One Martini backbone bead per residue (centre of mass of N, CA, C, O) as a GRO file, in nm:
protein
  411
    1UNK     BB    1  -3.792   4.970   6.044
    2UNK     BB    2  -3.692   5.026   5.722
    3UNK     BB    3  -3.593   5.291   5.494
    4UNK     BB    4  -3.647   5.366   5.119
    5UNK     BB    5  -3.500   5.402   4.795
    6UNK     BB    6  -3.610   5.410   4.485
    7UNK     BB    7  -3.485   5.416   4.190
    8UNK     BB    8  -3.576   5.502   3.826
    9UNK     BB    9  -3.599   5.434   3.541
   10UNK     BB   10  -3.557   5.514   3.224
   11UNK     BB   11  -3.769   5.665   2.958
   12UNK     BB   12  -3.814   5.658   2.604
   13UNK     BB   13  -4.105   5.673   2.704
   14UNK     BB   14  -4.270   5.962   2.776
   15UNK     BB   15  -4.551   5.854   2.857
   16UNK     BB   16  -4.438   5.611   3.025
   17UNK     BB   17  -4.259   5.809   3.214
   18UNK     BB   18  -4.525   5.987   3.342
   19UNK     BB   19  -4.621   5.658   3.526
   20UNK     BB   20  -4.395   5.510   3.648
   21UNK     BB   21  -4.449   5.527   3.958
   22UNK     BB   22  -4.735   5.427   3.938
   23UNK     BB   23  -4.685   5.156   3.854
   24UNK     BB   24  -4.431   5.047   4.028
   25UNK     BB   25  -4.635   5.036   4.292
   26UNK     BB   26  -4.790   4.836   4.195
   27UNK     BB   27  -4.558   4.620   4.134
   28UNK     BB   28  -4.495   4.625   4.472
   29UNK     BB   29  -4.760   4.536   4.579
   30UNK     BB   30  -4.808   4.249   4.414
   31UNK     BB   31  -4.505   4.135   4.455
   32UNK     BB   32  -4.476   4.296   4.780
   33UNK     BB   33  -4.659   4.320   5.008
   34UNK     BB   34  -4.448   4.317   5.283
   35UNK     BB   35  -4.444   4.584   5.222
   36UNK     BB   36  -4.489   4.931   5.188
   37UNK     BB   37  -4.661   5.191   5.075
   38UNK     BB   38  -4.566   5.344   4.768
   39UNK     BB   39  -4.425   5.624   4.685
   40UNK     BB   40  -4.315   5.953   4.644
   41UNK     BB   41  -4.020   6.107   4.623
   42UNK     BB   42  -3.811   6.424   4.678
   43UNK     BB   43  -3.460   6.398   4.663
   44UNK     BB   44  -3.255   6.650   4.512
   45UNK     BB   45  -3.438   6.621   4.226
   46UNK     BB   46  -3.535   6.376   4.294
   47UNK     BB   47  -3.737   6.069   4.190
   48UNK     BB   48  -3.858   5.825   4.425
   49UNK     BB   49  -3.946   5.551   4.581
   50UNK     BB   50  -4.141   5.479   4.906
   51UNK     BB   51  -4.016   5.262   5.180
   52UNK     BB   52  -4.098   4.955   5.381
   53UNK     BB   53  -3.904   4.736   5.605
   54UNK     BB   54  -3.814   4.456   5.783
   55UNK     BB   55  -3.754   4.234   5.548
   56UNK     BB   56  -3.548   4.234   5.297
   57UNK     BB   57  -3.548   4.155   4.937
   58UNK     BB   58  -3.350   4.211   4.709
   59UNK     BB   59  -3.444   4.042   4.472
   60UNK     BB   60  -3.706   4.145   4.455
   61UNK     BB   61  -3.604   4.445   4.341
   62UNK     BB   62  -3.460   4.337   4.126
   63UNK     BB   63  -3.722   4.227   3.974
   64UNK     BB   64  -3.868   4.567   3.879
   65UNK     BB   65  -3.876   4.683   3.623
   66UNK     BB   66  -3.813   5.023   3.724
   67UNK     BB   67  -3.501   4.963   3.848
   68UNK     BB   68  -3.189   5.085   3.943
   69UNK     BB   69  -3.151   5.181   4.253
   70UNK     BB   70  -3.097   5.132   4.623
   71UNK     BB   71  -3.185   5.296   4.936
   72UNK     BB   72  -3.099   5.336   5.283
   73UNK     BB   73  -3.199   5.500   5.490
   74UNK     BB   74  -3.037   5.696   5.720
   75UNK     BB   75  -2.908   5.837   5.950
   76UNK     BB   76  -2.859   6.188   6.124
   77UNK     BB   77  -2.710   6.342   6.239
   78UNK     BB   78  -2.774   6.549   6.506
   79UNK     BB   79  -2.666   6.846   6.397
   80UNK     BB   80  -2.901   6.831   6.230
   81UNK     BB   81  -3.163   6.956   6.110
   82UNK     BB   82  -3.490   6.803   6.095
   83UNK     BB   83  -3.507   6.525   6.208
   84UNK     BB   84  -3.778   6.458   6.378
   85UNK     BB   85  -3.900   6.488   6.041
   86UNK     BB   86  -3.796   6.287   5.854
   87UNK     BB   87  -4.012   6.074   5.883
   88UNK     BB   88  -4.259   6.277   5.761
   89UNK     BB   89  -4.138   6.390   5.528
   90UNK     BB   90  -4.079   6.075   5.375
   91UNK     BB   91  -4.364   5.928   5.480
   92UNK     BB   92  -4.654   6.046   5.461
   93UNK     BB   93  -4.983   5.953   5.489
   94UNK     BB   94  -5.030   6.252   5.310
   95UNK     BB   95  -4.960   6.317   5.018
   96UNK     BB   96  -4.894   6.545   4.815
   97UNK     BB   97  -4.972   6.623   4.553
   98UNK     BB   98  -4.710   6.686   4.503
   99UNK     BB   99  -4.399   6.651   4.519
  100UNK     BB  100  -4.227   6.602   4.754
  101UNK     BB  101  -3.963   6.764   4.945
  102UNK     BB  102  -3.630   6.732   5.069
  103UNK     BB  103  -3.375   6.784   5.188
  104UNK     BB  104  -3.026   6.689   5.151
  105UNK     BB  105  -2.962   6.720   5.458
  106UNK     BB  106  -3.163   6.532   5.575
  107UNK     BB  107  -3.046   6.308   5.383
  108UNK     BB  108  -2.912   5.983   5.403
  109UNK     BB  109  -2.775   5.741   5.191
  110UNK     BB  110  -2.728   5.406   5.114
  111UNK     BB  111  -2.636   5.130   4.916
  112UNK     BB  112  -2.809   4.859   4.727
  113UNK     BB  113  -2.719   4.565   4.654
  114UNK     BB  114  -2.821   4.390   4.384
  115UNK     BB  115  -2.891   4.134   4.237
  116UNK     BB  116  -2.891   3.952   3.975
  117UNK     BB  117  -3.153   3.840   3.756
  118UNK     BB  118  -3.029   3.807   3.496
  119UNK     BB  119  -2.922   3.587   3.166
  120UNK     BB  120  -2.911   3.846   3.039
  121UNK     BB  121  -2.901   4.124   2.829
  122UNK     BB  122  -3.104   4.360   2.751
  123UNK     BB  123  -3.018   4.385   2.398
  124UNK     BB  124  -3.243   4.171   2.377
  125UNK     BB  125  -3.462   4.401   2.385
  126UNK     BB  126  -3.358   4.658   2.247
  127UNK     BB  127  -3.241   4.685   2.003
  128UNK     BB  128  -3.506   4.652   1.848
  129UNK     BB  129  -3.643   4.829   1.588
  130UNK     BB  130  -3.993   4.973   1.584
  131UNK     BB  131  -4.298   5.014   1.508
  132UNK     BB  132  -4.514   4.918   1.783
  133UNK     BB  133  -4.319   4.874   2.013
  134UNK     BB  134  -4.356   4.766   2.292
  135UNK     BB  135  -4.269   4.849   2.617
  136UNK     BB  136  -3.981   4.727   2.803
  137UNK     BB  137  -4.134   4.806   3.083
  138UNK     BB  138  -4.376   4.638   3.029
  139UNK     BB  139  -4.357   4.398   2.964
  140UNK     BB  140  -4.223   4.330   3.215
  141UNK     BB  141  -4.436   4.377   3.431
  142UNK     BB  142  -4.618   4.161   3.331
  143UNK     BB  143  -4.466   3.925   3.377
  144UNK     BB  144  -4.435   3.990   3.672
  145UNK     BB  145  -4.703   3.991   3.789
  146UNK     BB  146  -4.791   3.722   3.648
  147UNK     BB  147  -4.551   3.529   3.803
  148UNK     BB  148  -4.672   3.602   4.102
  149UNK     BB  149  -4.910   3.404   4.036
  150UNK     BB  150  -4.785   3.140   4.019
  151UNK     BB  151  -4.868   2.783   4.142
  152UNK     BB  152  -4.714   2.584   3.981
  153UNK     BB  153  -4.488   2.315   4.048
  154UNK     BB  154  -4.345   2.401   3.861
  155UNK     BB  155  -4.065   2.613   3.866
  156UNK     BB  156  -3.760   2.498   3.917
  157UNK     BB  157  -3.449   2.497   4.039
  158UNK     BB  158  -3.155   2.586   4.131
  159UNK     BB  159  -2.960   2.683   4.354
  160UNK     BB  160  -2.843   3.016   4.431
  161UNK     BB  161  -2.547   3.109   4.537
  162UNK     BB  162  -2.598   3.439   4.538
  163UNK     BB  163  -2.790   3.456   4.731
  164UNK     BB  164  -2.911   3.583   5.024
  165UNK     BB  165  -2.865   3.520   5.350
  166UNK     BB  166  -3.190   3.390   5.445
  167UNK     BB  167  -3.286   3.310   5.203
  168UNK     BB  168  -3.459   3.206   4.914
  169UNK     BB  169  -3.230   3.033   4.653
  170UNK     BB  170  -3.446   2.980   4.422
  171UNK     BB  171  -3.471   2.942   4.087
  172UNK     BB  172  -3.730   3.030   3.881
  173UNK     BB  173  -3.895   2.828   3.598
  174UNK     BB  174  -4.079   2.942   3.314
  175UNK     BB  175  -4.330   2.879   3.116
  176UNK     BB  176  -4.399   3.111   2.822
  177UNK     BB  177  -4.651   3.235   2.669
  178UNK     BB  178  -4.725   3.375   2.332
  179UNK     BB  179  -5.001   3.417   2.117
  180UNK     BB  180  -4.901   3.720   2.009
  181UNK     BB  181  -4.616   3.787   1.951
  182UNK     BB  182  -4.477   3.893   1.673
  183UNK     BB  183  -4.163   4.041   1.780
  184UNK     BB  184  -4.068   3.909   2.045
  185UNK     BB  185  -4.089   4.078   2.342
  186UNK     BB  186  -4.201   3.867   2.540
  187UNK     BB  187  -3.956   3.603   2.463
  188UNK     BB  188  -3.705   3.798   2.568
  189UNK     BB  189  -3.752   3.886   2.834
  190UNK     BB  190  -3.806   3.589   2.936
  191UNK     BB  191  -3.494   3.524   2.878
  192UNK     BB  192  -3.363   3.699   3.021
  193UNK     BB  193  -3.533   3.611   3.322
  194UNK     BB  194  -3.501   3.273   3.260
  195UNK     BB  195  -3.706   3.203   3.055
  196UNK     BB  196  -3.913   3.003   2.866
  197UNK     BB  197  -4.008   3.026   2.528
  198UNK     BB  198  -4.331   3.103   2.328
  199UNK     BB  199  -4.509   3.110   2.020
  200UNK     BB  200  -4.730   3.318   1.827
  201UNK     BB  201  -4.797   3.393   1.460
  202UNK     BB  202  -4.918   3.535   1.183
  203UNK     BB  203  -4.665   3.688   1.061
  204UNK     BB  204  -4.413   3.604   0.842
  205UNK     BB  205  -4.229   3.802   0.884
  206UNK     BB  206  -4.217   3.858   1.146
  207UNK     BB  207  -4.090   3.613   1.233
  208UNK     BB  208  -3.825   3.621   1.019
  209UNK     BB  209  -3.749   3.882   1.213
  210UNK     BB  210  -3.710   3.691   1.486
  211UNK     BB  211  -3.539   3.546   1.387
  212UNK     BB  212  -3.293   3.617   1.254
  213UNK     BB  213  -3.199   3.792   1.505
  214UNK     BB  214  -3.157   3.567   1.715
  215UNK     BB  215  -2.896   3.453   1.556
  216UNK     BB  216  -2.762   3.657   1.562
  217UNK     BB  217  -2.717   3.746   1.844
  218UNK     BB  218  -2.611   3.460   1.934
  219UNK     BB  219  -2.348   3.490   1.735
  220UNK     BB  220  -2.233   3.763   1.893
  221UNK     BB  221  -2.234   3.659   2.191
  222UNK     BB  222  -2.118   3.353   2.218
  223UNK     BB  223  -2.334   3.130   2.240
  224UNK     BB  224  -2.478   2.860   2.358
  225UNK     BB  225  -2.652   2.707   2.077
  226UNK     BB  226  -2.980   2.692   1.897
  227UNK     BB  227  -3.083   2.706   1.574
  228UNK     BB  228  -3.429   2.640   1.405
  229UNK     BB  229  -3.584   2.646   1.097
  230UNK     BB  230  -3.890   2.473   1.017
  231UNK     BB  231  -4.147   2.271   0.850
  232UNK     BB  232  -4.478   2.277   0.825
  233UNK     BB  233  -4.619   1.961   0.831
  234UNK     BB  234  -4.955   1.774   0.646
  235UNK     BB  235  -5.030   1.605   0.481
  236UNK     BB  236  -4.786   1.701   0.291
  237UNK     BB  237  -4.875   2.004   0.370
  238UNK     BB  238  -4.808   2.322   0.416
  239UNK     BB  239  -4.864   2.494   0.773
  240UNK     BB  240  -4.591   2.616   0.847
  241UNK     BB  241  -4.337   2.786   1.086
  242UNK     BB  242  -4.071   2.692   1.305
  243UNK     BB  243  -3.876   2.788   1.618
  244UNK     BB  244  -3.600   2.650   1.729
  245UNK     BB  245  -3.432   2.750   2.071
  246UNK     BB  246  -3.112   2.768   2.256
  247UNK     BB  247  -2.969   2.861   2.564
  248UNK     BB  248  -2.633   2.891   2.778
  249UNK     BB  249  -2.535   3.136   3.009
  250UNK     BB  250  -2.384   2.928   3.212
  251UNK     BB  251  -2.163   2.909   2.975
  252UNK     BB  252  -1.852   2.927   2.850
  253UNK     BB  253  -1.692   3.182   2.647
  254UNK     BB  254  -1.436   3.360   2.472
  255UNK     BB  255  -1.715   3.596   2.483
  256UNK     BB  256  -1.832   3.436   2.756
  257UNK     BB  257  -1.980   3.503   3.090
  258UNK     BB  258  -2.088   3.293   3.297
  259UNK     BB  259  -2.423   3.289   3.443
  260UNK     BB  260  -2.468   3.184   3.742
  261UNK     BB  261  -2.706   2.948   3.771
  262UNK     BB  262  -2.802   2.894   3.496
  263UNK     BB  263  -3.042   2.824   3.253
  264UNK     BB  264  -3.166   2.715   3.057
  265UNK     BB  265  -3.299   2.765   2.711
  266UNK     BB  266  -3.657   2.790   2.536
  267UNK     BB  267  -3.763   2.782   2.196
  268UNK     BB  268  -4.101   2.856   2.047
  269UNK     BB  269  -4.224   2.919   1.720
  270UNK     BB  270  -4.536   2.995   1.523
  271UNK     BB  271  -4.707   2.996   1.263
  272UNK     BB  272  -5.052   3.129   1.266
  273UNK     BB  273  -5.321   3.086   1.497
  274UNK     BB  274  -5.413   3.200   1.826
  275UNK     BB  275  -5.693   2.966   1.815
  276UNK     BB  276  -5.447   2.715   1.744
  277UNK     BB  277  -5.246   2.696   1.988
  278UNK     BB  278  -5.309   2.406   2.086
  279UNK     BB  279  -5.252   2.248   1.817
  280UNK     BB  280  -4.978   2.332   1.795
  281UNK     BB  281  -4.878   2.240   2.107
  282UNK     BB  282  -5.077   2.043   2.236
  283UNK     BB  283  -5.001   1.910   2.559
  284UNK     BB  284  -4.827   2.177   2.610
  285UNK     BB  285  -4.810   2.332   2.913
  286UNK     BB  286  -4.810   2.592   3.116
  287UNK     BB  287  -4.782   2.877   3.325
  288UNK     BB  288  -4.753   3.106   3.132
  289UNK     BB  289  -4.929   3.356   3.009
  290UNK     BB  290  -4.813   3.660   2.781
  291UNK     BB  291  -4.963   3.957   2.656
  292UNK     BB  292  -5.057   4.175   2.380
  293UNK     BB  293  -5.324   4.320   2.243
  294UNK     BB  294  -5.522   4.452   1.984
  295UNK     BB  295  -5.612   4.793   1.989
  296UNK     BB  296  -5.807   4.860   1.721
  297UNK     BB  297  -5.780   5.141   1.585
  298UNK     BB  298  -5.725   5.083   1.252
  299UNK     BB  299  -5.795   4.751   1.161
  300UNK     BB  300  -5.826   4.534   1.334
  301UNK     BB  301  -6.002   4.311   1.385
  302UNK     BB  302  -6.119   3.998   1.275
  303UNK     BB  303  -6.368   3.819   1.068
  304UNK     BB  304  -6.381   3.457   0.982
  305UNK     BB  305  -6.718   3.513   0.896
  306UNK     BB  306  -6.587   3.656   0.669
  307UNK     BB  307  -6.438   3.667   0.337
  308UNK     BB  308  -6.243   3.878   0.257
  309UNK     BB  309  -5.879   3.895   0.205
  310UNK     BB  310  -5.604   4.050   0.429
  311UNK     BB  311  -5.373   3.905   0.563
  312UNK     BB  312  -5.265   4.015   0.863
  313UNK     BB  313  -5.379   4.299   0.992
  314UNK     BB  314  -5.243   4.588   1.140
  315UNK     BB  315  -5.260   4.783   1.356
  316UNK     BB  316  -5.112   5.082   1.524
  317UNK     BB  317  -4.896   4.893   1.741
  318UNK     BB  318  -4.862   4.624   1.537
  319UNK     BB  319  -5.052   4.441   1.591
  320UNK     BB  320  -5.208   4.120   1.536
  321UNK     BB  321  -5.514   4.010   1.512
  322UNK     BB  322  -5.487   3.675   1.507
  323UNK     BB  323  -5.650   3.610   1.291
  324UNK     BB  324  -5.752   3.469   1.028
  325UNK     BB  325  -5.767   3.520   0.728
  326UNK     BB  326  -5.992   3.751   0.668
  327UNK     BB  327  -6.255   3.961   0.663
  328UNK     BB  328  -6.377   4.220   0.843
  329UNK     BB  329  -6.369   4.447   0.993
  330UNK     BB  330  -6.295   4.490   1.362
  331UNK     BB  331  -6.269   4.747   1.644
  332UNK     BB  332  -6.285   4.526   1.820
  333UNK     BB  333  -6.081   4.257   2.042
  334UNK     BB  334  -6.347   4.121   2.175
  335UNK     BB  335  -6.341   3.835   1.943
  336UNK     BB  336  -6.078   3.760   1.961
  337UNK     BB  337  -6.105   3.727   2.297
  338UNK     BB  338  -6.326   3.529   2.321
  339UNK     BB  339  -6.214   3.303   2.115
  340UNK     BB  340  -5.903   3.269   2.319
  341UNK     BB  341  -5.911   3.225   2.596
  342UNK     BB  342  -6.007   2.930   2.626
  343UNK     BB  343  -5.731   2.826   2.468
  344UNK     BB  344  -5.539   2.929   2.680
  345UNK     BB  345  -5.706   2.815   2.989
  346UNK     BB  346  -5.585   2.473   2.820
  347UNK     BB  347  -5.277   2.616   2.839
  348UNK     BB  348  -5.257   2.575   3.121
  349UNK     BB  349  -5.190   2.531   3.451
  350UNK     BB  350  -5.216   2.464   3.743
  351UNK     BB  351  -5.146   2.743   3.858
  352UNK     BB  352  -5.178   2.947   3.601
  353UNK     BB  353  -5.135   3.247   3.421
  354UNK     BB  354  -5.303   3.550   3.284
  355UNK     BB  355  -5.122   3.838   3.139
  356UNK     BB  356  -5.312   4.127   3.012
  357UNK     BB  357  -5.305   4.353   2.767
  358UNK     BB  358  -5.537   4.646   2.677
  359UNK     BB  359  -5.781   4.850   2.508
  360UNK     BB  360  -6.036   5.020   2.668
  361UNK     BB  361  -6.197   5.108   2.450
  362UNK     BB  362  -6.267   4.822   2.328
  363UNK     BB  363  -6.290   4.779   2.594
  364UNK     BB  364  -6.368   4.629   2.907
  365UNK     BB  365  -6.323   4.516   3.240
  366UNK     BB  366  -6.537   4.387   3.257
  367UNK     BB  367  -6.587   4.212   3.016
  368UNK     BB  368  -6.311   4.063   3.038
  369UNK     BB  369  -6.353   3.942   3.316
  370UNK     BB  370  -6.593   3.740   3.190
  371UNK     BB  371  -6.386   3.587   2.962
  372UNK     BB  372  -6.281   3.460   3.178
  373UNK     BB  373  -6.447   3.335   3.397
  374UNK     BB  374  -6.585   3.179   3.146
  375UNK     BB  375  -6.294   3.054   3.154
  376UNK     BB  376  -6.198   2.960   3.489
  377UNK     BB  377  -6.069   3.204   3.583
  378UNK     BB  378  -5.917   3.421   3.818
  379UNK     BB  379  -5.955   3.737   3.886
  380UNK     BB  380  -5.776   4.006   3.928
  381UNK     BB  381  -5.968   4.316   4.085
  382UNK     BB  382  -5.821   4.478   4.295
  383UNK     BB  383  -5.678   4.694   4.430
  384UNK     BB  384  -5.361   4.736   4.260
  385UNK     BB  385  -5.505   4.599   3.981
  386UNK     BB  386  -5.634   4.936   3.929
  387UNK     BB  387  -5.343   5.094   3.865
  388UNK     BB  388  -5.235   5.044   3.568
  389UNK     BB  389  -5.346   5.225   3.410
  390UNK     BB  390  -5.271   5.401   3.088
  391UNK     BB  391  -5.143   5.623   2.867
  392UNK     BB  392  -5.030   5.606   2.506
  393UNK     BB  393  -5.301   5.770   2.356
  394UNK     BB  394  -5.588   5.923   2.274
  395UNK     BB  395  -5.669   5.576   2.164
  396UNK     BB  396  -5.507   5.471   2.420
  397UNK     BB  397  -5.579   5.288   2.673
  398UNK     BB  398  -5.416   5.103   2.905
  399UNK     BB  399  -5.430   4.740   3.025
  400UNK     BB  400  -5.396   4.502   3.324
  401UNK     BB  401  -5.468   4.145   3.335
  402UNK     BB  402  -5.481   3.927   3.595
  403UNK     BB  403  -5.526   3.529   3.589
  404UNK     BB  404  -5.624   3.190   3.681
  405UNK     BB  405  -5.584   2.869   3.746
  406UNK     BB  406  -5.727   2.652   3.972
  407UNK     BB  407  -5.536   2.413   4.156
  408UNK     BB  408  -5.812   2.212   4.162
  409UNK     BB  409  -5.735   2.176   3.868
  410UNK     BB  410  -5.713   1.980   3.594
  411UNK     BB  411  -5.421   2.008   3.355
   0.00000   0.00000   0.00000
């Protein structure tokens, strides 16, 4: 068995850097259970995940929101002191509460080359700079946990070229919508990481500036691409806006090289109410659901069955509430997600999952949990998923809920 050292990525938010350890372990515990259980380690004065494996998959390793680069620890001279406890102390069975520290002397690393995993340069979703804007190695972990859940037939593509020889070489295009989009943070990253991407937004500011940045985006990276905003109409009258939106980084263009095996990408947003998301998008059925929720803290959720008109008002997250225009603050995001999961649980194919953050404050994970498995999916609730807890501010815990569709049911 060889041990390893994962170094971490650096985060532009200082309290998501302050857990992100805490997170990396939980998100390679649930993504890549055959590795060994992975701690904290420093070595000279930097901090590392430490595990083992017997048969590592680099591209695993490389899909982890928070990998930087990889390490192969290797044996040490033996004229060099403290070999024979060198592998007690960067992987000791019970490390101290402060993160232990090994001598740099005492440890030699290899660096492992990891494969690209995106299709996409990342700074589609860096870019974009906003008040509210959820965390890009938050939303990527979310995204990366729960589509570790989906086992829907669906989701295969072309094999990669590039796959490490002996590994499963399938890379895998997976339907991800987002029912609460905002300004499409996770609906960039499902694209980035190769995924088809759709989403429902109440806000149509929020709508207009990121149909606008992506078409931006896409015409001076020199994508072959396609973008087109148009109106949704029933019944002759005006009923919302629709953003359809394809591109192809898998040819070349003047501007761009190629992405090997990349497949083309698709991406639908419509202006809307994310309770209607059902008949926005018909019989079209996803893999994976991923969101994050409205943390309720200065607006709160609406009930559409109070009166007088809001208009779409945003929490203190950025997130919109989610209802239809209308009614009194609601400051629990209960009500909202009672009413959605449901809506969204039928838009799931079977063996597709849903994965949801949100403030821990305003909900509890009991509770979270009944309105899932009453909406009929089983939700992941132990071990590794009980880890990602974590503080954003005051007001703010959020945690994350990964639930399944049972692939016995019929999508």
């Amino acid at each position: 068995m060889s041990a390893y050292l994962m170094l971490l990525a650096p985060s532009a938010n200082h309290v998501y850097a302050a857990e992100t350890a805490t997170l990396a372990a939980a998100e390679l515990a649930v993504t890549s259970p055959d590795l060994g259980a992975a701690v904290e380690r420093r070595v000279a004065g930097v901090d590392y995940l430490a595990f083992e494996a017997d048969d590592l998959d680099p591209r695993k390793i490389a899909a982890q929101s928070s990998v930087l680069a990889l390490f192969e620890r290797a044996s040490a001279p033996a004229e060099l002191p403290g070999r024979a406890s060198e592998q007690a102390a960067l992987f000791g069975s019970e490390p101290a509460a402060d993160v232990p520290t090994t001598s740099p002397s005492e440890v030699l690393l290899r660096p492992i080359e990891l494969p690209r995993s995106d299709v996409l340069d990342d700074d589609l979703v860096t870019i974009p700079k906003y008040r509210g804007k959820t965390n890009e190695l938050f939303t990527r972990l979310l995204l990366h946990v729960t589509l570790s859940q989906v086992t829907t037939r669906r989701g295969t593509a072309a094999a990669g070229r590039d796959a490490p020889t002996g590994h499963d070489q399938t890379r895998r295009q997976f339907d991800v919508l987002d029912p609460l989009a905002g300004r499409g943070t996770t609906l960039l990253t499902a694209w980035t990481a190769g995924h088809n991407a759709y989403g429902v937004e109440l806000d149509t500011s929020a709508f207009e500036q990121f149909a606008g940045f992506l078409k931006t985006y896409l015409r001076r990276k020199r994508l072959k691409h396609t973008a087109e905003v148009t109106t949704v109409r029933r019944d002759g009258r005006m009923m919302g806006q629709r953003l359809d939106a394809t591109a192809r980084p898998g040819e070349q263009t003047r501007g761009h090289r190629a992405v090997p095996d990349a497949p083309q990408l698709a991406m639908t947003m419509f202006t809307g109410d994310t309770r209607d998301a059902a008949v926005l998008f018909g019989k079209r059925k996803f893999d994976a659901i991923v969101t994050d929720a409205p943390y309720g803290v200065v607006h709160g959720a609406t009930d559409v069955r109070r009166a007088p008109r809001e208009n779409g008002k945003r929490g203190s997250a950025g997130h919109p509430t989610g209802h239809r225009p209308g009614g009194d603050r609601d400051r629990s995001p209960a009500t909202l997600l009672a009413d959605a999961i449901p809506v969204w649980a039928g838009q799931l194919r079977a063996g597709g999952a849903l994965g949801l953050s949100w403030n821990t404050y305003g909900l509890s994970r009991e509770d979270l949990a009944a309105i899932c498995t009453d909406a009929g999916l089983e939700v992941r609730n132990d071990g590794p998923w009980l880890q990602f807890a974590h503080r954003v501010d005051s007001s703010i815990k959020r945690d994350l809920m990964v639930a399944v569709k049972p692939a016995r049911l019929v999508s």
